[in-house]
Coordinates of C-alpha atoms in Angstrom, one line a residue:
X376 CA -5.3 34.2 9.7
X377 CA -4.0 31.0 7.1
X378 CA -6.3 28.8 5.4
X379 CA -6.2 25.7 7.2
X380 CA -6.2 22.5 4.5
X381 CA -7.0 19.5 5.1
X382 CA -4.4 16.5 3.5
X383 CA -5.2 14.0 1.1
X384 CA -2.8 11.4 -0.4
X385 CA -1.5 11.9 -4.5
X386 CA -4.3 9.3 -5.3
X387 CA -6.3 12.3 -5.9
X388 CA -5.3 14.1 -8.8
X389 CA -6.6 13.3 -11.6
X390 CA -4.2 14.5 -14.7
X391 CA -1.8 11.8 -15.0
X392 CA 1.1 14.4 -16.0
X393 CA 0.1 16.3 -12.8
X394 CA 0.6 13.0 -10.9
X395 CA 4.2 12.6 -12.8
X396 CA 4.7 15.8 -11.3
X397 CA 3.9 14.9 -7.9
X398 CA 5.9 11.6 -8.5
X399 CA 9.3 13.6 -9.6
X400 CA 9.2 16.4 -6.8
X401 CA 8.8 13.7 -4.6
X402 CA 11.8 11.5 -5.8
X403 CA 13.4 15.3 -6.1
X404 CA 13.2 16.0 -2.3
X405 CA 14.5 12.6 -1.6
X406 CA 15.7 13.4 2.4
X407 CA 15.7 16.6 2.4
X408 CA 12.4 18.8 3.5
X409 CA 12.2 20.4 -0.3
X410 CA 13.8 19.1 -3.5
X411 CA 16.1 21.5 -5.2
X412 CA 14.7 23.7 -8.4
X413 CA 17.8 23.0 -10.2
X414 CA 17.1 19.4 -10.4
X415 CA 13.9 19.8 -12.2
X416 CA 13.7 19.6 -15.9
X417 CA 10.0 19.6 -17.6
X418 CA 8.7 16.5 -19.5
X419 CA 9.7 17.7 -23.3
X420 CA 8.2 14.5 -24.2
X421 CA 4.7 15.3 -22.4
X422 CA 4.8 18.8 -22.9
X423 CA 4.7 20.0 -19.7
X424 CA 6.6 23.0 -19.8
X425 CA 4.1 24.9 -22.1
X426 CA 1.5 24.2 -18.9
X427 CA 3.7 25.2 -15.8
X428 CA 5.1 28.9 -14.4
X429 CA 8.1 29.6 -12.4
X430 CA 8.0 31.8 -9.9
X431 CA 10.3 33.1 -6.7
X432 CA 8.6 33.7 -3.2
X433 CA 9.0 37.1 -2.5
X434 CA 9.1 37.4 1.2
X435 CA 7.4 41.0 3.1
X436 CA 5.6 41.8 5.8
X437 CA 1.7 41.0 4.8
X438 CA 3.2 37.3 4.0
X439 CA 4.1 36.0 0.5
X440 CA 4.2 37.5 -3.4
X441 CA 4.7 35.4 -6.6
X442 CA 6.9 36.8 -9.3
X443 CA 7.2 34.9 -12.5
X444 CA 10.5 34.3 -14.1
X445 CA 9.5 32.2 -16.6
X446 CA 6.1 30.5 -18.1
X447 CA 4.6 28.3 -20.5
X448 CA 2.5 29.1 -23.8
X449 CA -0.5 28.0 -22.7
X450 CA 0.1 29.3 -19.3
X451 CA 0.7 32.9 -20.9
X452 CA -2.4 32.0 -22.6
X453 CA -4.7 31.4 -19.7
X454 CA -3.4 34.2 -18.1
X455 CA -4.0 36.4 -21.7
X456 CA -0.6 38.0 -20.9
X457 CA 2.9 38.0 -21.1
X458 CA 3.8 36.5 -17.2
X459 CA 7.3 36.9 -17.0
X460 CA 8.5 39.1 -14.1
X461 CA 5.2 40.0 -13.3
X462 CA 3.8 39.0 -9.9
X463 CA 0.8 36.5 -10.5
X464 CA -1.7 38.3 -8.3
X465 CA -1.0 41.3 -10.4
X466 CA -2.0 39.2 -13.7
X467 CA -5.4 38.3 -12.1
X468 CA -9.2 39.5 -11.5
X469 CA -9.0 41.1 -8.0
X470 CA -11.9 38.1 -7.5
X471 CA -9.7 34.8 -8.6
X472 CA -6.5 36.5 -6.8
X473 CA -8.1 36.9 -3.1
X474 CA -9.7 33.2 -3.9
X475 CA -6.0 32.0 -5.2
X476 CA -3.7 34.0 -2.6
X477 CA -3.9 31.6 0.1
X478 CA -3.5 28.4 -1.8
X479 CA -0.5 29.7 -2.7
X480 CA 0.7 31.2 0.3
X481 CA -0.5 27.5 2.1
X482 CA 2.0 25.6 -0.3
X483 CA 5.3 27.6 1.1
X484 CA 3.9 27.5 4.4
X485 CA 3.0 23.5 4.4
X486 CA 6.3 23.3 2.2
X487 CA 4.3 20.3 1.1
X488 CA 2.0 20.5 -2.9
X489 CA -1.5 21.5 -2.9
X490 CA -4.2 20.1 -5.5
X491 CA -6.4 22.6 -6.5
X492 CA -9.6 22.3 -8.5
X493 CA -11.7 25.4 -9.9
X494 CA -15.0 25.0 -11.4
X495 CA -15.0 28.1 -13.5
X496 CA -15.8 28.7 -17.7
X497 CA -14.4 30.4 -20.5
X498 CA -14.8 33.8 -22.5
X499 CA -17.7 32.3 -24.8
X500 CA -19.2 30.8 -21.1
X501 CA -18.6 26.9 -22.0
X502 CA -18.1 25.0 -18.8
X503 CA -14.4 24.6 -17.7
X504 CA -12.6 22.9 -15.1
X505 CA -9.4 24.3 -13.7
X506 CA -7.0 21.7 -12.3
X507 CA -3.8 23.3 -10.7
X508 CA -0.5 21.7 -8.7
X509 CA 1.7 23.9 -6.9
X510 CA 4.5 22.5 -5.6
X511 CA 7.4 24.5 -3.4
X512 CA 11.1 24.4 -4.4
X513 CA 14.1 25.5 -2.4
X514 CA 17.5 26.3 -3.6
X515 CA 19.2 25.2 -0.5
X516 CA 16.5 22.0 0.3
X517 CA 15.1 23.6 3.4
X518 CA 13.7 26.7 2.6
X519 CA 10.9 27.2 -0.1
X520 CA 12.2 30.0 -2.2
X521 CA 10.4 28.9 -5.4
X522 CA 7.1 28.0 -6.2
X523 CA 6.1 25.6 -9.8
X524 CA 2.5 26.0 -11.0
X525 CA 1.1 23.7 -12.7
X526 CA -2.6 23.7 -14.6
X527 CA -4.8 21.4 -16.7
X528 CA -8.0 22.6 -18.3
X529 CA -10.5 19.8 -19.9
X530 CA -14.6 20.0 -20.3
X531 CA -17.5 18.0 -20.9
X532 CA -18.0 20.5 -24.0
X533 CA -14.7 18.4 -25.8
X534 CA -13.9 22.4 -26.8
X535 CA -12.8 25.5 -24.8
X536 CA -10.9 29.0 -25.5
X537 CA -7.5 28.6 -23.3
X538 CA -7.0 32.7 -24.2
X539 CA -7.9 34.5 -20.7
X540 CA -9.2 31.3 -19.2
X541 CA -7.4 31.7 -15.6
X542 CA -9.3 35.2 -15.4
X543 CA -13.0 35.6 -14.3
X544 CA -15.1 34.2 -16.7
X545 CA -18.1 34.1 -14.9
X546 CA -21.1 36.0 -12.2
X547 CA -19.1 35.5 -9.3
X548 CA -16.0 34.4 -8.2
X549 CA -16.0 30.3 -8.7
X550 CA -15.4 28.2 -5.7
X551 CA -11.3 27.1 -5.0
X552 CA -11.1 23.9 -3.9
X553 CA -8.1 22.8 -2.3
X554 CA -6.2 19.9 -0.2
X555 CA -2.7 19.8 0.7
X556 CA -1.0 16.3 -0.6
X557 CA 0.4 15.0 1.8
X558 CA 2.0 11.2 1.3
X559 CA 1.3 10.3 4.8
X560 CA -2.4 11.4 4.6
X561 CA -4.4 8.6 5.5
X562 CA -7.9 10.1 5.9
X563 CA -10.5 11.0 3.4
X564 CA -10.9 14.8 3.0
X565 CA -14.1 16.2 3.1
X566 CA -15.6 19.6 2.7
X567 CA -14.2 22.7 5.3
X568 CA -15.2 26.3 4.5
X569 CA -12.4 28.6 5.2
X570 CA -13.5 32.2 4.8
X571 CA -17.6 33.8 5.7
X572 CA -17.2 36.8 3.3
X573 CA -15.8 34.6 0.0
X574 CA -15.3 30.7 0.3
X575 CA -12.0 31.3 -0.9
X576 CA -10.7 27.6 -0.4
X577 CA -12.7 24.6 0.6
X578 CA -11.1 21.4 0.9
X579 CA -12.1 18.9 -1.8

């Protein structure tokens, strides 16, 4: 069964280059239901491409798969591996992949972005928080063929290892928190447990 997310407006996130993000996939999509992948150039500026991944939505019968065709530094870092052509569940803890699977599966399905927040730590066990943006492209503008990831990392420690940082760092799986953005959302989110054996996705 899908995760069912609940929506929230762009108001949100707080990275401010996550929010340019939002801001240029939305002026991107323009009319159409998806904004084209060809149209999208990273921030050089801001730096953004060494924090985003590329991947194509491979489509087969148990739903979606995310294969990387090209990634970031610090992205490769997080992931502590080489991403491209690799499919992203693949590159995770079996733990953080069933919690991360249908966040990404819910952004090609919404064809709309989805906010995540992870609570989780690094190797050495300092406090981490994980904010991630995925938002669906399309090569035609209707259907989502591509997926961009996007993450920020910051603690209250001021310093953290970004090696291996997107793998499980800690006892248990951390808690996913997720909403789809939505920019005619115009109710506050709260709380919604989606799965009784792991809480893979709770909307923030």
């Amino acid at each position: 069964m899908a995760a069912k997310f609940q929506r929230a407006q762009a108001s949100i996130i707080k990275s401010i280059r996550q929010v340019s993000l939002f801001r240029e996939w939305l002026r991107l999509r323009g009319r159409n239901a998806l904004p084209l992948i060809e149209d999208f150039s990273p921030d050089s500026r801001a730096g953004d491409a060494d924090d985003l991944a590329f991947t194509d939505v491979i489509t087969n019968e148990a739903g979606y798969r995310f294969q990387c065709r090209r990634a970031g530094n610090r992205m490769q870092k997080a992931f502590a591996r080489p991403l491209k052509d690799t499919f992203l569940d693949e590159c995770l803890d079996a733990g953080i992949a069933r919690a991360a699977r249908p966040i990404w599966q819910g952004c090609i399905e919404q064809r709309l972005p989805i906010y995540s927040i992870v609570p989780s730590a690094d190797r050495d066990g300092v406090p981490v928080t994980l904010e991630h943006l995925y938002l669906p492209f399309s090569t035609d503008g209707k259907t989502p063929t591509k997926m961009m990831a996007s993450m920020h990392a910051f603690s209250t420690e001021s310093r953290f290892q970004i090696n291996g940082l997107m793998q499980q760092n800690t006892d248990s799986v951390p808690l996913h928190w997720a909403v789809v953005l939505d920019p005619a959302a115009t109710i506050a989110p709260a709380a919604m447990p989606v799965s009784d054996e792991v809480i893979e996705v709770m909307a923030i």
